[in-house]
Coordinates of C-alpha atoms and ligand atoms in Angstrom, one line a residue:
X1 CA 23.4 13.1 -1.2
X2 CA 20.5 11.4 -2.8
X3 CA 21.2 7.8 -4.4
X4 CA 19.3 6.3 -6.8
X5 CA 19.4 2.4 -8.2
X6 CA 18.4 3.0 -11.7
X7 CA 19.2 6.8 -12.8
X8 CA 18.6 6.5 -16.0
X9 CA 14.9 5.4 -15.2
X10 CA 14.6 7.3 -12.1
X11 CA 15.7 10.7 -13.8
X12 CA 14.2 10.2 -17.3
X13 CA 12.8 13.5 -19.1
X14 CA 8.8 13.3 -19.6
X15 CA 9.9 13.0 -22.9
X16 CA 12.1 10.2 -22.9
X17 CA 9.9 8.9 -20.5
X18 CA 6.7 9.0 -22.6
X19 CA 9.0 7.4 -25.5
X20 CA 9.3 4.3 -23.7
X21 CA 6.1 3.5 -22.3
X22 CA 4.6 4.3 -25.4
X23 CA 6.7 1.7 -27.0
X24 CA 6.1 -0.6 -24.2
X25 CA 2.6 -0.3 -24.1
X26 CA 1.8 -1.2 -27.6
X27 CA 4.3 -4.1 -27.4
X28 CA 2.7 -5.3 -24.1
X29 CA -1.4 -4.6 -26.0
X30 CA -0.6 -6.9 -29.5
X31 CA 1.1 -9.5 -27.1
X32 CA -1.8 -9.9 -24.8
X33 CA -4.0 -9.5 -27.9
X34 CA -2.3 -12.4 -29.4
X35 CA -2.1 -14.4 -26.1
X36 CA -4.8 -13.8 -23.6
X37 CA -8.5 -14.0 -25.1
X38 CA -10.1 -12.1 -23.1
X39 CA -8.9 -9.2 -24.0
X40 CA -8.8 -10.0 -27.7
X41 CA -12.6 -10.5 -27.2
X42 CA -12.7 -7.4 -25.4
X43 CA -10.7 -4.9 -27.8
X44 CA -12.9 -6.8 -30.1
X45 CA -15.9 -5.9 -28.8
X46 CA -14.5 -2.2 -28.0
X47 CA -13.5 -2.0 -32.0
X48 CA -9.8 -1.3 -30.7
X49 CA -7.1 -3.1 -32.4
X50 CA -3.5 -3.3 -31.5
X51 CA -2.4 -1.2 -34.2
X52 CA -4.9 1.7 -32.6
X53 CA -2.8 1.8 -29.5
X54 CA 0.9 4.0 -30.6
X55 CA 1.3 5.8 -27.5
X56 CA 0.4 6.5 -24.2
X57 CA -2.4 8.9 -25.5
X58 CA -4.4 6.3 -27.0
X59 CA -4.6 4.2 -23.6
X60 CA -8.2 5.7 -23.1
X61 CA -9.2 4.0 -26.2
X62 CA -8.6 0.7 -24.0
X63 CA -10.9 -1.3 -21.9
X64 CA -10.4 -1.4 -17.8
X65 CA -10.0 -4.5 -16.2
X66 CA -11.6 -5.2 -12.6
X67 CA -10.8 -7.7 -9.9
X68 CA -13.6 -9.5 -11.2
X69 CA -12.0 -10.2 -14.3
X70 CA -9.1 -12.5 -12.5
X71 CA -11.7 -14.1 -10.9
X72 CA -13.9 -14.7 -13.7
X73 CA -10.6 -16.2 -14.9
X74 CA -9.4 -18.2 -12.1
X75 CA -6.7 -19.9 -12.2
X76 CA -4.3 -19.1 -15.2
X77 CA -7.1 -17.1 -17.3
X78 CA -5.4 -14.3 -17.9
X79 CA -1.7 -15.5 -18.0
X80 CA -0.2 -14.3 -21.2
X81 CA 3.0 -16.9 -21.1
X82 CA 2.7 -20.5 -21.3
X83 CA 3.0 -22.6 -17.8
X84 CA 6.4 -23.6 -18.1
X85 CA 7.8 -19.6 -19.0
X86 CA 5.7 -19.5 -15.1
X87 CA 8.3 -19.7 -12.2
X88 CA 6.3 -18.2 -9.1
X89 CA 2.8 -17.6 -7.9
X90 CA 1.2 -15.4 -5.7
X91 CA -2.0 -15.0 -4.3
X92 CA -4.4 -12.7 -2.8
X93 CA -7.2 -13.7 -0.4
X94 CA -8.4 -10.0 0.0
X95 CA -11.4 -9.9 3.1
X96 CA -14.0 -10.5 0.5
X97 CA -14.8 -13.2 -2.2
X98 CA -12.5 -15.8 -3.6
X99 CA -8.6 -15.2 -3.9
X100 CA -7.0 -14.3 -7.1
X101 CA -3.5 -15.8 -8.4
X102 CA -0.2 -14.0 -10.2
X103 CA 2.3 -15.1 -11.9
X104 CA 5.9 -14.3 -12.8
X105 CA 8.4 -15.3 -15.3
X106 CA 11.8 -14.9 -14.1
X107 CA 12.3 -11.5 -16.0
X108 CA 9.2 -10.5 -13.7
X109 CA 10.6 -11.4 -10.8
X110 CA 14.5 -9.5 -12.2
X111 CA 11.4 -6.7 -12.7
X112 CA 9.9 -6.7 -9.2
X113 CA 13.4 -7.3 -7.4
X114 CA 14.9 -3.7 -9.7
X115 CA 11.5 -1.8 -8.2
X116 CA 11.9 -2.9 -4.8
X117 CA 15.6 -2.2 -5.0
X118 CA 14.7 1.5 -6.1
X119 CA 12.5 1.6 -3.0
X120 CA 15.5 0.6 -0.9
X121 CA 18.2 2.7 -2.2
X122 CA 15.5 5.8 -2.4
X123 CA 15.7 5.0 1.5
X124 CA 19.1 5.3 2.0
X125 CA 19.9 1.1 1.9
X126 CA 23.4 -0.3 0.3
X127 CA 25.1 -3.7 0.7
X128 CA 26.3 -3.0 4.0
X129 CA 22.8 -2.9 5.2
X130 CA 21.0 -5.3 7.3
X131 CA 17.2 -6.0 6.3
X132 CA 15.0 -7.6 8.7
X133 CA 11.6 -8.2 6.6
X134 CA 9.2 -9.0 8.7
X135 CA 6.2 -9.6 5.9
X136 CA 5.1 -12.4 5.8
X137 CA 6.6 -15.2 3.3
X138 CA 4.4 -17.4 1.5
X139 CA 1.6 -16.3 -1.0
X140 CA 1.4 -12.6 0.5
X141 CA 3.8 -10.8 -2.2
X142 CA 5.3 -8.5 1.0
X143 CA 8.0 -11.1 2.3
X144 CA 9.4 -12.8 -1.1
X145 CA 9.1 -9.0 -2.4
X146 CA 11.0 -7.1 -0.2
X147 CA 13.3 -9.9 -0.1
X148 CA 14.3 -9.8 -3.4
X149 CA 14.8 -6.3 -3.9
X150 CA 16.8 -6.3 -0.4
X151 CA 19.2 -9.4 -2.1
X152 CA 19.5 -7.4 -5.7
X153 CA 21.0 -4.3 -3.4
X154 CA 23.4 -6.7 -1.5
X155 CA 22.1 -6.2 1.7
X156 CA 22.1 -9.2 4.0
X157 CA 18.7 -10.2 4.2
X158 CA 17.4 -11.5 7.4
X159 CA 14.2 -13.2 6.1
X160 CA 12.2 -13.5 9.8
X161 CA 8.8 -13.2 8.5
X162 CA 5.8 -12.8 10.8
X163 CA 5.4 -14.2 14.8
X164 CA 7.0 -14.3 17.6
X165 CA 7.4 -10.1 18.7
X166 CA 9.6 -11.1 21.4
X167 CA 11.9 -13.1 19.3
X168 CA 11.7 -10.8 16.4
X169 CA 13.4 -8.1 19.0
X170 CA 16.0 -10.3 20.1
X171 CA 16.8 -10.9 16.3
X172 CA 17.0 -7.4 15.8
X173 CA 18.7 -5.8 18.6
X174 CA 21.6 -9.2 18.4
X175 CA 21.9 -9.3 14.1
X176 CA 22.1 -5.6 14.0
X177 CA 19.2 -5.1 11.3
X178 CA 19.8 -1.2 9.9
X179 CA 16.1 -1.5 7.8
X180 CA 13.3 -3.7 8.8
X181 CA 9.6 -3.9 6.8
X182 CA 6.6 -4.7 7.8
X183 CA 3.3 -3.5 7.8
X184 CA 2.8 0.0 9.7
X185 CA 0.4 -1.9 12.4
X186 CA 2.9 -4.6 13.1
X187 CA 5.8 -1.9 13.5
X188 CA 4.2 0.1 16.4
X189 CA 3.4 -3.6 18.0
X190 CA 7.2 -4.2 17.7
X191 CA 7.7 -0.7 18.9
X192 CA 5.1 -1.3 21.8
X193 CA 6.7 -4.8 22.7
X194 CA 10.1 -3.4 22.9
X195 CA 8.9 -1.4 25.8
X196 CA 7.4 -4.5 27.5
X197 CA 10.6 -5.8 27.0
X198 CA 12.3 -2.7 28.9
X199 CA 14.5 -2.9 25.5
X200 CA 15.0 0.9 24.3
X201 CA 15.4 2.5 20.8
X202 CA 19.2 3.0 21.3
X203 CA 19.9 -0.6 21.7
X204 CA 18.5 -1.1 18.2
X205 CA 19.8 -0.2 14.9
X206 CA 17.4 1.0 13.0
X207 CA 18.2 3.6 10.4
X208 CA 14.5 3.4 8.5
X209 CA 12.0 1.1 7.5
X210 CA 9.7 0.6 5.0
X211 CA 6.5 0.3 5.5
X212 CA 3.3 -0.4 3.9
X213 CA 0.5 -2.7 2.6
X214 CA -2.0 -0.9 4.3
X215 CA -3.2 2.9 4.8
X216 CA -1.5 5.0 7.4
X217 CA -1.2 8.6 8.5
X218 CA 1.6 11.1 8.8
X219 CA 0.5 10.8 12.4
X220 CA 1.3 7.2 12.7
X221 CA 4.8 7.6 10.9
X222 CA 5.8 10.3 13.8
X223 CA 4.7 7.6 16.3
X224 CA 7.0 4.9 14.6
X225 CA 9.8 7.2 13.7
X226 CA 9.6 8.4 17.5
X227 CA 9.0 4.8 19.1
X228 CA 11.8 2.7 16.7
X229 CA 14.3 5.7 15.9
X230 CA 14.5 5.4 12.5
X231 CA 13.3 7.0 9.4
X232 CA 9.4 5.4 8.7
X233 CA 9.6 5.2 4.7
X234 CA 6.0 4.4 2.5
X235 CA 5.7 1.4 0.0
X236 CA 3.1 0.6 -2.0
X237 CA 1.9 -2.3 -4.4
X238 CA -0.4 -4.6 -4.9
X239 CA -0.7 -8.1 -5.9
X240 CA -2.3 -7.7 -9.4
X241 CA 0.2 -5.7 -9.9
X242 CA 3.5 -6.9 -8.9
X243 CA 3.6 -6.6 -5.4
X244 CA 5.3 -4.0 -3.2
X245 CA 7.6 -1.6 -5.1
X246 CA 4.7 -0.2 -7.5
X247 CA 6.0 3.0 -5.6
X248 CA 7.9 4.3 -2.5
X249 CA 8.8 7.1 -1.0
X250 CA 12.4 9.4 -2.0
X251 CA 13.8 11.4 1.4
X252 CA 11.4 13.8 0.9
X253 CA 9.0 11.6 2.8
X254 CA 5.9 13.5 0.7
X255 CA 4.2 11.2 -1.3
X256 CA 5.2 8.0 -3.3
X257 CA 7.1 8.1 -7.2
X258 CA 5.4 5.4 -9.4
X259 CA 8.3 3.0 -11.3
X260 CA 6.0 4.5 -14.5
X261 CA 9.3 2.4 -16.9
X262 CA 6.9 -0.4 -15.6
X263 CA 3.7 0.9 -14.8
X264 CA 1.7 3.5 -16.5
X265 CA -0.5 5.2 -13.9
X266 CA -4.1 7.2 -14.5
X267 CA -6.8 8.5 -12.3
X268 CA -10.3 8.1 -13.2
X269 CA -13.4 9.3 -11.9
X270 CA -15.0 6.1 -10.4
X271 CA -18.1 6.6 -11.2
X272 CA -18.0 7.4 -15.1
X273 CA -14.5 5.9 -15.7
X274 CA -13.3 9.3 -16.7
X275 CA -9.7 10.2 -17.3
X276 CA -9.2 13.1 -14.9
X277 CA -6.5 15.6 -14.7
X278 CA -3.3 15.5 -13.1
X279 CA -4.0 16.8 -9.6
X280 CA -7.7 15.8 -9.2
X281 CA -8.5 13.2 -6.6
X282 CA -9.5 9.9 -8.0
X283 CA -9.2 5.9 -8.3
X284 CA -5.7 4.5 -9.4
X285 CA -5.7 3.1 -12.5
X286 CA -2.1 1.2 -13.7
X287 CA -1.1 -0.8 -16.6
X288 CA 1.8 -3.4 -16.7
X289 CA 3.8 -2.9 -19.7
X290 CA 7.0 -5.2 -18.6
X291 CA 5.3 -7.9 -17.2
X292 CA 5.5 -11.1 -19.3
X293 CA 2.9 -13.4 -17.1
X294 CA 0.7 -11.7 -15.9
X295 CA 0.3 -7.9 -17.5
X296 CA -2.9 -6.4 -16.6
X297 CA -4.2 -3.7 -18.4
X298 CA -6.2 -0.7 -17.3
X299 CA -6.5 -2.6 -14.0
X300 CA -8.9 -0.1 -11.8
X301 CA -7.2 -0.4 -7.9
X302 CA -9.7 1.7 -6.4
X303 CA -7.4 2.7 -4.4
X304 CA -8.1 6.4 -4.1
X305 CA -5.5 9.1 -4.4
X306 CA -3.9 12.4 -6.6
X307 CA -1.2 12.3 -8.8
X308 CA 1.7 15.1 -9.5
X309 CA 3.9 15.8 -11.8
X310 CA 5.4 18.5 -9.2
X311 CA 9.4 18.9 -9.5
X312 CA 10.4 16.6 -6.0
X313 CA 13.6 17.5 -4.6
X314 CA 15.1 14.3 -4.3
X315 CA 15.8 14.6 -8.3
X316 CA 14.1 11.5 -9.6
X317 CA 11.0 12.8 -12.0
X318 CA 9.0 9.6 -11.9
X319 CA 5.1 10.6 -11.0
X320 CA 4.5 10.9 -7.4
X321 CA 1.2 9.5 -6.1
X322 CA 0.0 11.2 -3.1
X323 CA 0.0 8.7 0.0
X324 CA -3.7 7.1 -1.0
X325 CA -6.0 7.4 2.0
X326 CA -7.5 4.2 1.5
X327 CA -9.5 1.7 -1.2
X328 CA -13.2 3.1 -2.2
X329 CA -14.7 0.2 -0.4
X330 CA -12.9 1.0 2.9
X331 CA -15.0 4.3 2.7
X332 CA -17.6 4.6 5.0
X333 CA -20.4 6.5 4.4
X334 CA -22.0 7.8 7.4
X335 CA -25.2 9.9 7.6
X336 CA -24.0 10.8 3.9
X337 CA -21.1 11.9 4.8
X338 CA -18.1 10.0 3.0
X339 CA -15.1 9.2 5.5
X340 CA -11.6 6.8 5.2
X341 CA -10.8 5.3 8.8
X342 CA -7.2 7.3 8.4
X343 CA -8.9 10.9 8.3
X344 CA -10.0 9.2 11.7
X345 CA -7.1 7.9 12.8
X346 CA -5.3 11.2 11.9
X347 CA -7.9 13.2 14.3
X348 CA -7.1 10.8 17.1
X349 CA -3.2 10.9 17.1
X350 CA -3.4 14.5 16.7
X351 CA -4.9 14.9 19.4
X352 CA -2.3 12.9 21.7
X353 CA -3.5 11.5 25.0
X354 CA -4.5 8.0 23.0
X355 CA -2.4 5.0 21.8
X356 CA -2.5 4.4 18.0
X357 CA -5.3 1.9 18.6
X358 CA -8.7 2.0 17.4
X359 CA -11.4 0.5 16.1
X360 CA -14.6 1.7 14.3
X361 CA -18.4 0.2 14.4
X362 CA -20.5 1.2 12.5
X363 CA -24.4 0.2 13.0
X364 CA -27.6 1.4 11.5
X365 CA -30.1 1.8 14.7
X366 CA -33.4 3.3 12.9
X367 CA -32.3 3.9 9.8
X368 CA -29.8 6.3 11.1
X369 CA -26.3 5.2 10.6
X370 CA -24.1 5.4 14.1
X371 CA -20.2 5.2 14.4
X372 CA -18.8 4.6 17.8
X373 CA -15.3 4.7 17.7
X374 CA -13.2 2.3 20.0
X375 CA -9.7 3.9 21.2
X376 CA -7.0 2.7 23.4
X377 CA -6.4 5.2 26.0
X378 CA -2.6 5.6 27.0
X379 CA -0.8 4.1 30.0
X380 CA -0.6 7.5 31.6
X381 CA -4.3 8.2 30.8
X382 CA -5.5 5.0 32.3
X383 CA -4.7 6.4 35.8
X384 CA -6.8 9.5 35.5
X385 CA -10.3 10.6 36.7
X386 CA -13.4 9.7 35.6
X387 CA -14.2 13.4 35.4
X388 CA -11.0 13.8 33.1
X389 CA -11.6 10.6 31.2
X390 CA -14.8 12.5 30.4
X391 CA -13.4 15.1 29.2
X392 CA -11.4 13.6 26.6
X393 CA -14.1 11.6 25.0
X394 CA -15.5 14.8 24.8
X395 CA -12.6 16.5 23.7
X396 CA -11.6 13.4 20.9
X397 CA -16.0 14.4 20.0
X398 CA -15.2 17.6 19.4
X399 CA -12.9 17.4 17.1
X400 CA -13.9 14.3 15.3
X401 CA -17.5 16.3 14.7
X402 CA -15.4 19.3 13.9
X403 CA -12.1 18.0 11.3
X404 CA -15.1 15.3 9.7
X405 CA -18.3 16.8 9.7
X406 CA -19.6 13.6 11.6
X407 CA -20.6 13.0 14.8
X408 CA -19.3 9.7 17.0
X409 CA -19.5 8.1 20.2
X410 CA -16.4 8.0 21.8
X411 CA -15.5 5.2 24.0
X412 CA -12.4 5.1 25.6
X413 CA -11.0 1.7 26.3
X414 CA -8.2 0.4 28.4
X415 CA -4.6 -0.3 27.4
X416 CA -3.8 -3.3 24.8
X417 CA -7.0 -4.2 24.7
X418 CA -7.4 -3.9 21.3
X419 CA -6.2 -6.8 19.5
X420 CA -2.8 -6.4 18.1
X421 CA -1.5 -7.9 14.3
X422 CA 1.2 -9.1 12.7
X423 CA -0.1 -7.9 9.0
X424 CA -2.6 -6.0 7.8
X425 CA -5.0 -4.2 10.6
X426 CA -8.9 -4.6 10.5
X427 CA -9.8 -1.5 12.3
X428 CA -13.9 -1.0 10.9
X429 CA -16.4 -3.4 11.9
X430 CA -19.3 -2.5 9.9
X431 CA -22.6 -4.3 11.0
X432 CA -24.6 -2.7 8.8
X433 CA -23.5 -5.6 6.1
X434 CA -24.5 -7.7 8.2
X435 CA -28.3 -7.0 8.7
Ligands
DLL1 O1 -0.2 -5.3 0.3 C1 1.6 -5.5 -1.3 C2 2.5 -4.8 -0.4 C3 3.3 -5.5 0.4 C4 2.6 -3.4 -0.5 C5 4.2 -4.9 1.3 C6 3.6 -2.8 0.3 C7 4.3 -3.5 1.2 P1 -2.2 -6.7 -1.4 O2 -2.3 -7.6 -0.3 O3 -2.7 -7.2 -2.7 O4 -0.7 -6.3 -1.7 O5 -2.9 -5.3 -1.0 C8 -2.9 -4.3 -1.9 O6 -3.1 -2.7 -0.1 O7 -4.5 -1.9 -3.2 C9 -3.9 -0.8 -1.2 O8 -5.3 -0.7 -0.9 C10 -3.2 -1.3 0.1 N1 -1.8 -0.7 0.2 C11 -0.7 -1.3 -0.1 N2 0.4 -0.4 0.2 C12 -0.2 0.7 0.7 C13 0.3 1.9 1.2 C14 0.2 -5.7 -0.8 N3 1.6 2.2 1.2 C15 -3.7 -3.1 -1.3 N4 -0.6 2.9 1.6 C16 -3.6 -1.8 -2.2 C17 -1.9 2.7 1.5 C18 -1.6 0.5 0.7 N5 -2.4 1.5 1.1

């Protein structure tokens, strides 16, 4: 029987749901208006006044903000509370340019700890629960995030944090953790050091996890459900935002519902900025309307993925965003043809006789772009042929040419030697930046 944490929320009508954010939206617009002037001076600029925005339908008529825009404003630039309302920050490196900062009143952090708890319940968590979070603690929102969510439920939270595989197994095989999180990578590395360890699944209790922070393929969640024996559940967030718990995934394990009571979700073209349709494929665009600190608006993810409004079994009617193949930037464009390293990571664990390790490189040699892609073979591979090692570059060619429409060199590398992480995985190299 499906549970939820916050029915009322989880299960509102459109109606009843468009009622609320509409009244939460223009709350949220005249309060940053009053309190943020940036975007007074940019609703000024725009010829938009608070008093324009009465419902979700006149969110268009609003400006977008861009990661830029917290930089531009680094530190506290577009905090909408006074310092001392402030009791937590978080930051965001990213892999390019200078880190941004978050911050959250203590109804933000109530806020972010009720989303999270959602996620949990959605996957089957209640206060008898153990939850191992292996995130990492500290600025990163995934440890403190999870953890709060996991403490609202009543679970008993077993805050590990990153490190030490081999003691992180021991903690989880001798504290009985039901639930664990971390990111996807770091789970099959657990997975994969559990073997080392000649520890099995069954000595583990694992009944899911939740898992997220970075792209990953249905592929990939077979591999984990397989390797750890539980239930591989998504989560999604991100720093400007609130952190994890922006959305998660019900038991129907087919894309993620939005907490839209908090967040108001669009897709836009991301090349015009045009609204699109429910359905169409397109960059993720959320505004905050609960946040007191730190309520962006418009805020343009570009993360890519579809929204649906499609009736989910699990009962709960909040949108459902489809599981986003990656961030526009982590698109490679290769001979003109537009990839996301999980379209390639989904060829390659299709196809079976490779571990879930790869890397991609991407060069320009004469003006012609070139992708080699890097992939562990498996333990049982290693000990075959040349001839039939051959054959299987060819084979992962084939089909890579075939699924993308581009055409790779394969090279087939031995066991664990690609590095392994404990957060977020790197997998493209892309020299062509650097030339
Ligand atoms: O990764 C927050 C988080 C922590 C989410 C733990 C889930 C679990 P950032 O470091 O700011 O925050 O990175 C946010 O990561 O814009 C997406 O591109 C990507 N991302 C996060 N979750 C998913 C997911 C955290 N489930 C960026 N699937 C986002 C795909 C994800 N991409």
């Amino acid at each position: 029987m499906e549970r939820y944490w916050n029915k009322e929320m989880e299960c509102a009508t459109l109606s009843e749901m468009k009622a609320l954010q509409s009244f939460r939206l223009s709350q949220t617009v005249r309060r940053v208006y009053e309190n943020v002037p940036v975007y007074r001076e940019r609703m000024d600029a725009a010829g938009v006044k608070p008093e324009d925005i009465k419902s979700v339908d006149d969110l268009y008529k609003l400006p977008f903000t861009v990661k830029q825009d917290l930089r531009d404003t680094y530190p506290y630039g577009l905090f909408a509370v006074p310092m001392d309302k402030v009791v937590r920050l978080h930051a965001s490196s990213g892999t390019t340019g200078k880190q941004i900062v978050v911050g959250y009143t203590e109804k933000d952090l109530d806020t972010w700890a009720e989303c999270c708890a959602r996620a949990l319940t959605a996957a089957g968590a209640t206060k008898n629960d153990f939850m191992h979070v292996s995130y990492g603690y500290g600025l990163f929102t995934g440890g403190l995030g999870l953890h709060g969510g996991a403490e609202k439920v009543g679970m008993t939270v077993i805050p590990v944090s990153t490190g030490n595989t081999a003691r992180q197994i021991n903690i989880l095989r001798d504290f009985g953790s039901t639930y664990i999180c971390c990111t996807p990578s770091y789970a099959l590395f657990i997975a994969e050091t559990m073997e080392e360890m000649g520890i099995s699944k069954d000595e583990i209790k694992l009944k899911a996890g939740l898992f997220g922070a970075e792209p990953w393929t249905e592929e990939m969640r077979q591999e984990i459900e397989e390797k750890l024996g539980c239930k591989a559940m998504d989560i999604y967030g991100l720093t400007e935002i609130i952190g994890p718990g922006v959305a998660f995934e019900c038991s129907e394990q087919s894309g993620m519902h939005i907490n839209e009571d908090n967040f108001i979700v669009e897709t836009i073209d991301p090349d015009t900025g045009e609204v699109l349709p429910e359905g169409s494929q397109g960059e993720i665009v959320f505004t905050c309307i609960t946040k007191e600190a730190f309520p962006l608006i418009r805020y343009r993810t570009r993360d890519i993925g579809i929204l649906t409004r499609e009736k989910c079994s699990c009962g709960r009617t909040l949108i459902k965003m489809k599981k986003p193949a990656g961030r526009s930037d982590d698109m490679l464009i290769i001979r003109g043809v537009n990839v996301f390293p999980s379209q390639i990571e989904s060829v390659l664990l299709s196809l079976g006789n490779t571990a879930p390790y790869y890397k991609l490189i991407v060069d320009r040699v004469n003006n012609t772009d070139m992708l080699e892609i890097q992939v562990e073979l498996s333990q049982e591979m290693f000990s075959d042929t040349i001839k039939s090692l051959e054959e299987e570059e060819k084979r992962i060619k084939n089909a890579i040419d075939s699924t993308l429409g581009i055409s790779a060199k394969i090279t087939l590398v031995e066991p664990k030697s690609i590095e392994r992480v404990e957060g977020k995985a790197v997998r493209v190299i892309d020299k062509r930046k650097l030339h």
